[in-house]
């Protein structure tokens, strides 16, 4: 599928060039979804659509997203608009500049409908928010939508948009994708610039797309990737491809250790079916011992929370009561964390990266993990307060996502085998900078299952 064909699919058949009419219809629908949208931006969206229509009348197109309606997590700056961060209203601020990723999507022709809900300051894997509630999960009614990019996953599952940006520090792209039955693509750390994006953890933060299909996710990723000359961590490397190639026969690993022994029976069955499918496609399946990853969750948490405490130190000192109880409790605990714990966690990170490159990617090209243990929890069963059980919930939801942030690896969350109509999501994981190979395999699996 070419980028232009994908854009037409995403833009609801814009052959007539009537981006404004499509945008008006999309805004009308979005305005009925107040748990998913923080707010729409009708004037700005319609202005973008009219620009697309003027160009279309001349036989021109802005780019591969010409007239495509998207929406994004409320943490990306846009000049002249307010960024809210999913927080108490007093934390919101008017942006003076536009984030690199939004500017690149604008240049490609997107029509940005507005701001999607998120966990407070991107700090909850469930998507629940003490200030704004929880976005409805369109795929599994009553379940949490996942976090922290909750509105992004929910908006796609509800058919409001075909793709949306999210961020991922410990699973915040992949968890909403899994909870809502959509695709989530966390890139290699340093693939996408974070200029103009709310920070949580400078070491672990990544920006990437959630989408209705792998093809659409990889198109968006190809547009937002690459150095911008401002973000010092973003690498000057060619962007991933926006189109698929048939993957060569690959060595694909599956965990055979106790690390994945506790997954739901339905998830285990899904992995068994996926193994068989990959073998039918001619790929080699390799049993791996991935128990090393089970030791990395705490180091990832120490780095993330230590850096989050630094980000929030000034505001927490004067306005602690303006944080939700869960977020406030986590930040206060992080403030008390000794400096040597952070240094030790960074040492563990470096050693683990070397080990995985040698011991895992020396044996396989890619490996596959569950995204979640099973299905997402029901919203009414999850206590948003600073209860000790919340720490256990956070740990269990990020069991298979958080270690990959510590390692800086790219991972594609793909809706997998379904039981009774419910999605059980898996992750395709590769070495740094292997987004093309991951997406090619993901698209091959997606096509065969369609």
CSV table of C-alpha atoms in Angstrom, one decimal:
chain,number,residue,atom,x,y,z
A,1,UNK,CA,0.0,0.0,0.0
A,2,UNK,CA,1.5,3.3,-1.0
A,3,UNK,CA,1.7,6.4,1.2
A,4,UNK,CA,-0.9,8.2,-1.0
A,5,UNK,CA,-3.4,5.3,-0.7
A,6,UNK,CA,-2.9,5.2,3.0
A,7,UNK,CA,-3.6,8.9,3.2
A,8,UNK,CA,-6.8,8.5,1.2
A,9,UNK,CA,-7.9,5.8,3.6
A,10,UNK,CA,-7.1,7.9,6.6
A,11,UNK,CA,-8.8,10.9,5.1
A,12,UNK,CA,-12.1,9.2,4.4
A,13,UNK,CA,-11.8,9.4,0.6
A,14,UNK,CA,-10.8,13.0,-0.2
A,15,UNK,CA,-10.7,12.5,-3.9
A,16,UNK,CA,-13.0,15.5,-4.4
A,17,UNK,CA,-10.6,17.6,-2.4
A,18,UNK,CA,-13.3,18.6,0.1
A,19,UNK,CA,-11.2,18.6,3.2
A,20,UNK,CA,-13.4,21.2,4.8
A,21,UNK,CA,-16.5,19.1,4.6
A,22,UNK,CA,-14.7,16.1,6.0
A,23,UNK,CA,-13.3,18.2,8.8
A,24,UNK,CA,-16.6,19.7,9.8
A,25,UNK,CA,-18.1,16.1,10.0
A,26,UNK,CA,-15.1,14.9,12.1
A,27,UNK,CA,-15.4,17.9,14.5
A,28,UNK,CA,-19.1,17.3,15.0
A,29,UNK,CA,-18.4,13.7,15.9
A,30,UNK,CA,-15.5,14.6,18.1
A,31,UNK,CA,-17.5,17.2,20.1
A,32,UNK,CA,-19.8,14.4,21.3
A,33,UNK,CA,-16.8,12.5,22.9
A,34,UNK,CA,-16.0,14.6,25.9
A,35,UNK,CA,-14.2,11.8,27.7
A,36,UNK,CA,-11.8,11.3,24.8
A,37,UNK,CA,-11.3,14.9,23.7
A,38,UNK,CA,-10.2,17.6,26.1
A,39,UNK,CA,-11.3,20.1,23.5
A,40,UNK,CA,-11.5,20.5,19.8
A,41,UNK,CA,-9.9,23.4,17.9
A,42,UNK,CA,-12.5,24.1,15.2
A,43,UNK,CA,-11.1,27.4,13.9
A,44,UNK,CA,-7.5,26.1,13.5
A,45,UNK,CA,-8.7,22.8,12.0
A,46,UNK,CA,-11.0,24.4,9.5
A,47,UNK,CA,-8.2,26.9,8.5
A,48,UNK,CA,-5.9,23.9,7.8
A,49,UNK,CA,-8.6,22.2,5.8
A,50,UNK,CA,-9.3,25.2,3.7
A,51,UNK,CA,-5.6,25.5,2.8
A,52,UNK,CA,-5.7,21.8,1.7
A,53,UNK,CA,-8.8,22.6,-0.5
A,54,UNK,CA,-7.2,25.6,-2.1
A,55,UNK,CA,-4.2,23.5,-3.1
A,56,UNK,CA,-6.4,20.7,-4.3
A,57,UNK,CA,-8.2,23.1,-6.6
A,58,UNK,CA,-4.9,23.8,-8.2
A,59,UNK,CA,-4.1,20.1,-8.6
A,60,UNK,CA,-1.6,20.2,-5.7
A,61,UNK,CA,-1.3,18.4,-2.4
A,62,UNK,CA,0.5,19.4,0.8
A,63,UNK,CA,1.9,16.0,1.4
A,64,UNK,CA,1.1,12.4,2.2
A,65,UNK,CA,-1.4,13.5,4.9
A,66,UNK,CA,-3.2,16.0,2.7
A,67,UNK,CA,-6.6,16.8,4.4
A,68,UNK,CA,-6.3,13.8,6.9
A,69,UNK,CA,-8.0,14.6,10.2
A,70,UNK,CA,-5.8,13.6,13.2
A,71,UNK,CA,-5.8,14.5,16.9
A,72,UNK,CA,-3.1,14.3,19.5
A,73,UNK,CA,-2.4,13.8,23.2
A,74,UNK,CA,-2.6,17.1,25.2
A,75,UNK,CA,1.2,17.4,25.7
A,76,UNK,CA,2.4,18.7,22.3
A,77,UNK,CA,2.8,22.4,22.1
A,78,UNK,CA,1.2,24.4,19.3
A,79,UNK,CA,1.8,28.2,19.1
A,80,UNK,CA,-1.3,30.1,20.2
A,81,UNK,CA,-3.0,27.1,21.9
A,82,UNK,CA,-3.1,26.0,25.5
A,83,UNK,CA,-1.3,22.7,26.5
A,84,UNK,CA,-3.0,21.1,29.5
A,85,UNK,CA,-0.8,18.0,30.3
A,86,UNK,CA,-3.9,16.2,31.7
A,87,UNK,CA,-3.3,18.2,34.9
A,88,UNK,CA,-5.2,20.6,37.2
A,89,UNK,CA,-6.2,23.7,35.1
A,90,UNK,CA,-3.7,25.9,36.8
A,91,UNK,CA,-0.9,23.9,35.2
A,92,UNK,CA,-2.0,24.6,31.7
A,93,UNK,CA,0.0,27.2,29.7
A,94,UNK,CA,-0.2,28.9,26.4
A,95,UNK,CA,2.5,27.6,24.0
A,96,UNK,CA,4.8,30.1,22.4
A,97,UNK,CA,6.0,27.7,19.7
A,98,UNK,CA,4.9,24.5,18.0
A,99,UNK,CA,6.5,21.1,18.7
A,100,UNK,CA,8.6,19.7,15.9
A,101,UNK,CA,6.4,16.6,15.5
A,102,UNK,CA,3.2,18.7,15.1
A,103,UNK,CA,5.0,21.1,12.7
A,104,UNK,CA,6.1,18.1,10.6
A,105,UNK,CA,2.5,16.6,10.5
A,106,UNK,CA,1.2,20.1,9.5
A,107,UNK,CA,3.7,20.3,6.6
A,108,UNK,CA,2.5,16.8,5.5
A,109,UNK,CA,-1.1,18.1,5.3
A,110,UNK,CA,-2.7,16.9,8.5
A,111,UNK,CA,-5.9,18.6,9.8
A,112,UNK,CA,-5.4,18.7,13.6
A,113,UNK,CA,-8.9,18.4,15.3
A,114,UNK,CA,-7.7,19.1,18.8
A,115,UNK,CA,-6.5,17.8,22.2
A,116,UNK,CA,-7.0,14.3,23.4
A,117,UNK,CA,-7.2,13.2,27.1
A,118,UNK,CA,-4.2,11.7,28.9
A,119,UNK,CA,-3.1,10.7,32.4
A,120,UNK,CA,-2.1,13.5,34.6
A,121,UNK,CA,1.4,14.6,33.5
A,122,UNK,CA,1.6,11.2,31.7
A,123,UNK,CA,2.0,9.3,35.0
A,124,UNK,CA,-0.6,6.5,35.0
A,125,UNK,CA,-0.7,3.3,33.0
A,126,UNK,CA,-4.5,2.9,33.4
A,127,UNK,CA,-5.5,6.2,31.9
A,128,UNK,CA,-7.5,7.3,34.9
A,129,UNK,CA,-7.1,10.9,35.9
A,130,UNK,CA,-8.0,12.5,39.2
A,131,UNK,CA,-8.9,15.8,37.5
A,132,UNK,CA,-10.6,14.7,34.3
A,133,UNK,CA,-11.9,11.1,34.9
A,134,UNK,CA,-11.2,8.4,32.4
A,135,UNK,CA,-11.7,8.1,28.7
A,136,UNK,CA,-14.2,5.5,27.7
A,137,UNK,CA,-12.8,2.3,26.2
A,138,UNK,CA,-14.7,1.8,22.9
A,139,UNK,CA,-13.4,-1.7,22.4
A,140,UNK,CA,-14.0,-3.1,25.9
A,141,UNK,CA,-16.8,-1.2,27.6
A,142,UNK,CA,-16.1,-0.5,31.2
A,143,UNK,CA,-12.4,-1.3,31.0
A,144,UNK,CA,-9.6,1.3,31.4
A,145,UNK,CA,-8.3,2.7,28.1
A,146,UNK,CA,-4.7,2.4,29.2
A,147,UNK,CA,-2.3,5.2,29.8
A,148,UNK,CA,-0.9,7.6,29.6
A,149,UNK,CA,-1.9,8.2,26.0
A,150,UNK,CA,-5.5,7.2,26.9
A,151,UNK,CA,-7.3,9.5,24.5
A,152,UNK,CA,-5.1,8.6,21.6
A,153,UNK,CA,-6.0,4.9,21.9
A,154,UNK,CA,-9.7,5.6,22.6
A,155,UNK,CA,-10.0,8.0,19.7
A,156,UNK,CA,-8.8,5.5,17.2
A,157,UNK,CA,-10.8,2.7,18.6
A,158,UNK,CA,-13.9,4.9,18.5
A,159,UNK,CA,-13.3,5.7,14.8
A,160,UNK,CA,-12.8,9.4,15.5
A,161,UNK,CA,-9.4,9.5,13.8
A,162,UNK,CA,-7.2,6.9,12.1
A,163,UNK,CA,-4.0,7.9,13.9
A,164,UNK,CA,-2.8,10.0,16.9
A,165,UNK,CA,0.5,10.9,18.6
A,166,UNK,CA,1.3,9.6,22.0
A,167,UNK,CA,4.3,9.4,24.3
A,168,UNK,CA,6.0,6.4,25.8
A,169,UNK,CA,8.1,6.4,29.0
A,170,UNK,CA,7.2,3.0,30.4
A,171,UNK,CA,4.5,1.8,27.9
A,172,UNK,CA,2.3,4.8,27.4
A,173,UNK,CA,1.9,4.2,23.7
A,174,UNK,CA,1.7,0.5,23.8
A,175,UNK,CA,-0.6,0.1,26.8
A,176,UNK,CA,-3.5,2.2,25.4
A,177,UNK,CA,-3.0,0.4,22.1
A,178,UNK,CA,-3.4,-3.0,23.8
A,179,UNK,CA,-6.3,-1.9,26.0
A,180,UNK,CA,-8.2,-0.4,23.0
A,181,UNK,CA,-7.3,-3.0,20.4
A,182,UNK,CA,-5.3,-0.7,18.1
A,183,UNK,CA,-1.7,-0.4,16.9
A,184,UNK,CA,1.0,1.4,18.9
A,185,UNK,CA,4.5,2.1,17.7
A,186,UNK,CA,7.2,3.1,20.2
A,187,UNK,CA,10.4,4.0,18.2
A,188,UNK,CA,14.0,3.7,19.2
A,189,UNK,CA,15.0,6.3,21.8
A,190,UNK,CA,16.4,9.2,19.7
A,191,UNK,CA,14.4,8.4,16.6
A,192,UNK,CA,11.9,11.2,17.0
A,193,UNK,CA,12.6,14.7,18.4
A,194,UNK,CA,10.9,15.7,21.6
A,195,UNK,CA,11.2,19.5,21.1
A,196,UNK,CA,8.1,21.2,22.4
A,197,UNK,CA,6.8,18.0,24.1
A,198,UNK,CA,6.1,17.9,27.9
A,199,UNK,CA,9.0,16.0,29.5
A,200,UNK,CA,8.6,13.2,32.0
A,201,UNK,CA,11.9,11.4,31.9
A,202,UNK,CA,14.6,12.7,29.7
A,203,UNK,CA,16.4,9.4,29.5
A,204,UNK,CA,13.3,7.3,28.6
A,205,UNK,CA,10.7,9.5,26.9
A,206,UNK,CA,9.8,8.6,23.3
A,207,UNK,CA,7.1,10.1,20.9
A,208,UNK,CA,5.3,7.8,18.5
A,209,UNK,CA,2.0,7.1,16.8
A,210,UNK,CA,-1.0,5.0,17.6
A,211,UNK,CA,-3.1,4.0,14.6
A,212,UNK,CA,-5.8,1.8,13.2
A,213,UNK,CA,-3.2,-0.2,11.2
A,214,UNK,CA,0.5,-0.9,10.9
A,215,UNK,CA,0.6,0.9,7.5
A,216,UNK,CA,-0.8,4.1,9.0
A,217,UNK,CA,1.4,4.0,12.1
A,218,UNK,CA,4.6,3.6,10.0
A,219,UNK,CA,3.5,6.4,7.7
A,220,UNK,CA,3.1,8.8,10.6
A,221,UNK,CA,6.4,7.6,12.1
A,222,UNK,CA,8.2,8.2,8.9
A,223,UNK,CA,7.0,11.8,8.9
A,224,UNK,CA,7.9,12.8,12.4
A,225,UNK,CA,11.3,11.0,12.5
A,226,UNK,CA,14.7,12.6,12.2
A,227,UNK,CA,16.9,15.3,13.8
A,228,UNK,CA,15.6,18.8,14.1
A,229,UNK,CA,18.8,20.5,15.2
A,230,UNK,CA,17.3,21.3,18.6
A,231,UNK,CA,16.8,18.1,20.5
A,232,UNK,CA,20.4,17.0,21.3
A,233,UNK,CA,19.4,13.3,21.8
A,234,UNK,CA,17.6,12.9,18.4
A,235,UNK,CA,19.9,11.1,16.0
A,236,UNK,CA,20.6,12.3,12.5
A,237,UNK,CA,19.5,9.1,10.7
A,238,UNK,CA,17.3,8.5,7.7
A,239,UNK,CA,13.6,8.2,8.6
A,240,UNK,CA,12.0,4.7,8.6
A,241,UNK,CA,10.2,3.7,5.4
A,242,UNK,CA,6.5,4.7,4.9
A,243,UNK,CA,5.8,1.5,2.9
A,244,UNK,CA,6.2,-2.2,3.4
A,245,UNK,CA,8.6,-4.7,1.9
A,246,UNK,CA,8.1,-8.4,2.2
A,247,UNK,CA,10.4,-9.4,5.0
A,248,UNK,CA,13.1,-12.0,4.4
A,249,UNK,CA,13.0,-15.2,6.5
A,250,UNK,CA,13.6,-14.1,10.0
A,251,UNK,CA,14.7,-15.6,13.3
A,252,UNK,CA,12.0,-14.7,15.7
A,253,UNK,CA,12.3,-15.3,19.4
A,254,UNK,CA,9.7,-16.2,22.0
A,255,UNK,CA,10.3,-16.3,25.8
A,256,UNK,CA,10.6,-19.8,27.3
A,257,UNK,CA,11.4,-18.7,30.8
A,258,UNK,CA,9.3,-17.9,33.9
A,259,UNK,CA,9.2,-14.2,32.7
A,260,UNK,CA,6.0,-14.9,30.8
A,261,UNK,CA,4.7,-17.9,32.8
A,262,UNK,CA,2.0,-15.8,34.5
A,263,UNK,CA,0.2,-14.6,31.5
A,264,UNK,CA,-3.5,-15.2,30.9
A,265,UNK,CA,-4.4,-18.6,29.3
A,266,UNK,CA,-5.9,-16.7,26.3
A,267,UNK,CA,-2.7,-14.7,25.9
A,268,UNK,CA,-0.7,-18.0,26.0
A,269,UNK,CA,-3.0,-19.4,23.3
A,270,UNK,CA,-2.5,-16.3,21.2
A,271,UNK,CA,1.2,-16.6,21.3
A,272,UNK,CA,1.0,-20.3,20.4
A,273,UNK,CA,-1.1,-19.4,17.4
A,274,UNK,CA,1.3,-16.6,16.4
A,275,UNK,CA,4.3,-19.0,16.5
A,276,UNK,CA,2.5,-21.4,14.2
A,277,UNK,CA,1.5,-18.6,11.8
A,278,UNK,CA,5.1,-17.3,11.7
A,279,UNK,CA,6.4,-20.8,10.9
A,280,UNK,CA,3.8,-21.1,8.2
A,281,UNK,CA,5.2,-17.9,6.7
A,282,UNK,CA,8.6,-19.5,6.6
A,283,UNK,CA,10.2,-17.7,9.6
A,284,UNK,CA,12.3,-19.5,12.2
A,285,UNK,CA,11.0,-19.6,15.8
A,286,UNK,CA,13.6,-19.6,18.5
A,287,UNK,CA,13.0,-20.2,22.3
A,288,UNK,CA,14.7,-17.5,24.4
A,289,UNK,CA,15.4,-17.0,28.0
A,290,UNK,CA,14.2,-13.4,28.5
A,291,UNK,CA,14.3,-13.5,32.3
A,292,UNK,CA,16.9,-10.7,32.2
A,293,UNK,CA,14.1,-8.3,31.3
A,294,UNK,CA,12.2,-9.2,34.5
A,295,UNK,CA,15.1,-7.6,36.5
A,296,UNK,CA,14.9,-4.2,34.7
A,297,UNK,CA,11.5,-2.9,35.8
A,298,UNK,CA,12.7,-1.3,39.0
A,299,UNK,CA,15.7,0.3,37.4
A,300,UNK,CA,13.4,1.8,34.8
A,301,UNK,CA,11.1,3.1,37.5
A,302,UNK,CA,14.0,4.7,39.5
A,303,UNK,CA,15.2,6.6,36.4
A,304,UNK,CA,11.7,7.7,35.3
A,305,UNK,CA,10.6,8.8,38.8
A,306,UNK,CA,13.9,10.5,39.7
A,307,UNK,CA,13.8,12.5,36.5
A,308,UNK,CA,10.1,13.3,36.9
A,309,UNK,CA,10.8,14.6,40.4
A,310,UNK,CA,13.4,16.9,38.9
A,311,UNK,CA,10.9,18.1,36.3
A,312,UNK,CA,8.2,18.8,39.0
A,313,UNK,CA,10.3,19.9,41.9
A,314,UNK,CA,9.4,23.6,41.7
A,315,UNK,CA,5.7,23.2,41.3
A,316,UNK,CA,5.5,20.4,43.8
A,317,UNK,CA,7.1,22.7,46.4
A,318,UNK,CA,4.4,25.3,46.1
A,319,UNK,CA,1.3,23.5,44.8
A,320,UNK,CA,1.4,19.9,45.9
A,321,UNK,CA,-2.3,20.0,46.6
A,322,UNK,CA,-3.0,20.6,42.9
A,323,UNK,CA,-1.7,17.1,42.0
A,324,UNK,CA,-4.0,14.1,42.0
A,325,UNK,CA,-3.3,11.8,45.0
A,326,UNK,CA,-1.6,9.0,43.0
A,327,UNK,CA,0.7,11.4,41.1
A,328,UNK,CA,1.5,13.4,44.2
A,329,UNK,CA,2.4,10.3,46.2
A,330,UNK,CA,4.7,9.0,43.4
A,331,UNK,CA,6.5,12.3,43.1
A,332,UNK,CA,7.0,12.7,46.9
A,333,UNK,CA,8.4,9.2,47.1
A,334,UNK,CA,10.7,10.0,44.2
A,335,UNK,CA,12.0,13.1,46.0
A,336,UNK,CA,13.1,10.9,48.8
A,337,UNK,CA,15.0,8.5,46.6
A,338,UNK,CA,18.8,8.6,47.2
A,339,UNK,CA,21.0,9.8,44.4
A,340,UNK,CA,23.1,6.6,44.4
A,341,UNK,CA,19.9,4.7,43.4
A,342,UNK,CA,19.6,6.8,40.2
A,343,UNK,CA,23.3,6.3,39.4
A,344,UNK,CA,23.0,2.6,40.0
A,345,UNK,CA,20.0,2.4,37.8
A,346,UNK,CA,21.8,4.1,35.0
A,347,UNK,CA,24.7,1.6,35.3
A,348,UNK,CA,22.2,-1.3,35.2
A,349,UNK,CA,20.7,0.3,32.0
A,350,UNK,CA,24.1,0.4,30.2
A,351,UNK,CA,25.0,-3.2,31.2
A,352,UNK,CA,21.6,-4.5,30.2
A,353,UNK,CA,21.8,-2.9,26.8
A,354,UNK,CA,25.1,-4.6,26.2
A,355,UNK,CA,23.7,-8.0,27.4
A,356,UNK,CA,20.6,-7.9,25.3
A,357,UNK,CA,22.5,-6.9,22.2
A,358,UNK,CA,24.9,-9.9,22.7
A,359,UNK,CA,22.7,-12.5,24.3
A,360,UNK,CA,19.4,-11.9,22.6
A,361,UNK,CA,20.0,-10.2,19.2
A,362,UNK,CA,23.0,-12.5,18.7
A,363,UNK,CA,20.4,-15.3,18.4
A,364,UNK,CA,17.4,-13.6,16.8
A,365,UNK,CA,16.4,-10.8,14.5
A,366,UNK,CA,13.3,-9.9,16.5
A,367,UNK,CA,11.5,-11.2,19.5
A,368,UNK,CA,7.9,-11.2,20.6
A,369,UNK,CA,6.3,-10.5,24.0
A,370,UNK,CA,2.8,-9.9,25.3
A,371,UNK,CA,2.0,-6.2,25.7
A,372,UNK,CA,-0.3,-6.9,28.7
A,373,UNK,CA,-0.6,-10.0,30.8
A,374,UNK,CA,-4.1,-10.4,29.5
A,375,UNK,CA,-7.1,-8.0,29.2
A,376,UNK,CA,-7.1,-4.5,30.8
A,377,UNK,CA,-8.7,-4.1,34.2
A,378,UNK,CA,-12.2,-2.7,34.6
A,379,UNK,CA,-12.2,1.0,35.5
A,380,UNK,CA,-14.5,0.5,38.5
A,381,UNK,CA,-12.1,-2.0,40.0
A,382,UNK,CA,-9.1,0.3,40.0
A,383,UNK,CA,-8.6,2.7,42.9
A,384,UNK,CA,-7.1,6.0,41.7
A,385,UNK,CA,-6.0,7.0,45.2
A,386,UNK,CA,-2.5,6.5,46.5
A,387,UNK,CA,-3.2,2.9,47.7
A,388,UNK,CA,-0.4,0.4,48.0
A,389,UNK,CA,-2.3,-1.8,45.6
A,390,UNK,CA,-1.8,0.9,42.9
A,391,UNK,CA,1.9,0.3,42.9
A,392,UNK,CA,1.3,-3.4,42.2
A,393,UNK,CA,-1.1,-2.5,39.4
A,394,UNK,CA,1.4,-0.1,37.9
A,395,UNK,CA,4.1,-2.8,38.0
A,396,UNK,CA,1.9,-5.5,36.5
A,397,UNK,CA,0.6,-3.4,33.7
A,398,UNK,CA,4.1,-2.3,32.7
A,399,UNK,CA,5.8,-5.7,33.2
A,400,UNK,CA,6.4,-6.3,29.5
A,401,UNK,CA,6.6,-2.6,28.3
A,402,UNK,CA,8.8,-0.8,30.9
A,403,UNK,CA,12.1,-2.8,30.3
A,404,UNK,CA,12.1,-1.9,26.7
A,405,UNK,CA,12.2,1.8,27.5
A,406,UNK,CA,15.2,1.2,29.7
A,407,UNK,CA,16.9,-0.5,26.8
A,408,UNK,CA,15.8,2.1,24.3
A,409,UNK,CA,14.4,-0.5,21.9
A,410,UNK,CA,11.7,0.0,19.3
A,411,UNK,CA,8.5,-2.0,19.8
A,412,UNK,CA,5.3,-2.4,17.9
A,413,UNK,CA,2.1,-3.3,19.8
A,414,UNK,CA,-0.1,-5.3,17.5
A,415,UNK,CA,-3.7,-6.5,18.3
A,416,UNK,CA,-3.2,-10.2,18.4
A,417,UNK,CA,-5.4,-13.3,18.6
A,418,UNK,CA,-8.9,-12.6,19.9
A,419,UNK,CA,-10.9,-14.6,22.3
A,420,UNK,CA,-14.7,-13.9,22.4
A,421,UNK,CA,-14.1,-10.8,20.4
A,422,UNK,CA,-11.6,-9.3,22.9
A,423,UNK,CA,-8.1,-8.3,21.8
A,424,UNK,CA,-4.9,-9.8,23.3
A,425,UNK,CA,-2.0,-7.6,22.2
A,426,UNK,CA,1.6,-8.6,21.5
A,427,UNK,CA,4.8,-6.6,20.9
A,428,UNK,CA,7.3,-7.1,18.1
A,429,UNK,CA,10.6,-5.9,19.5
A,430,UNK,CA,13.9,-5.4,17.6
A,431,UNK,CA,17.3,-3.9,18.1
A,432,UNK,CA,17.8,-0.2,17.9
A,433,UNK,CA,16.9,1.4,14.6
A,434,UNK,CA,15.1,-1.7,13.3
A,435,UNK,CA,11.7,0.0,12.9
A,436,UNK,CA,11.5,-1.0,9.2
A,437,UNK,CA,12.0,-4.7,9.9
A,438,UNK,CA,9.5,-4.6,12.8
A,439,UNK,CA,6.8,-2.9,10.7
A,440,UNK,CA,7.4,-5.2,7.8
A,441,UNK,CA,6.7,-8.2,10.0
A,442,UNK,CA,3.8,-6.5,11.7
A,443,UNK,CA,2.2,-5.7,8.4
A,444,UNK,CA,2.8,-9.2,7.1
A,445,UNK,CA,1.0,-10.7,10.1
A,446,UNK,CA,-1.7,-8.1,10.0
A,447,UNK,CA,-2.3,-8.8,6.2
A,448,UNK,CA,-2.4,-12.6,6.7
A,449,UNK,CA,-4.9,-12.3,9.5
A,450,UNK,CA,-7.2,-9.8,7.7
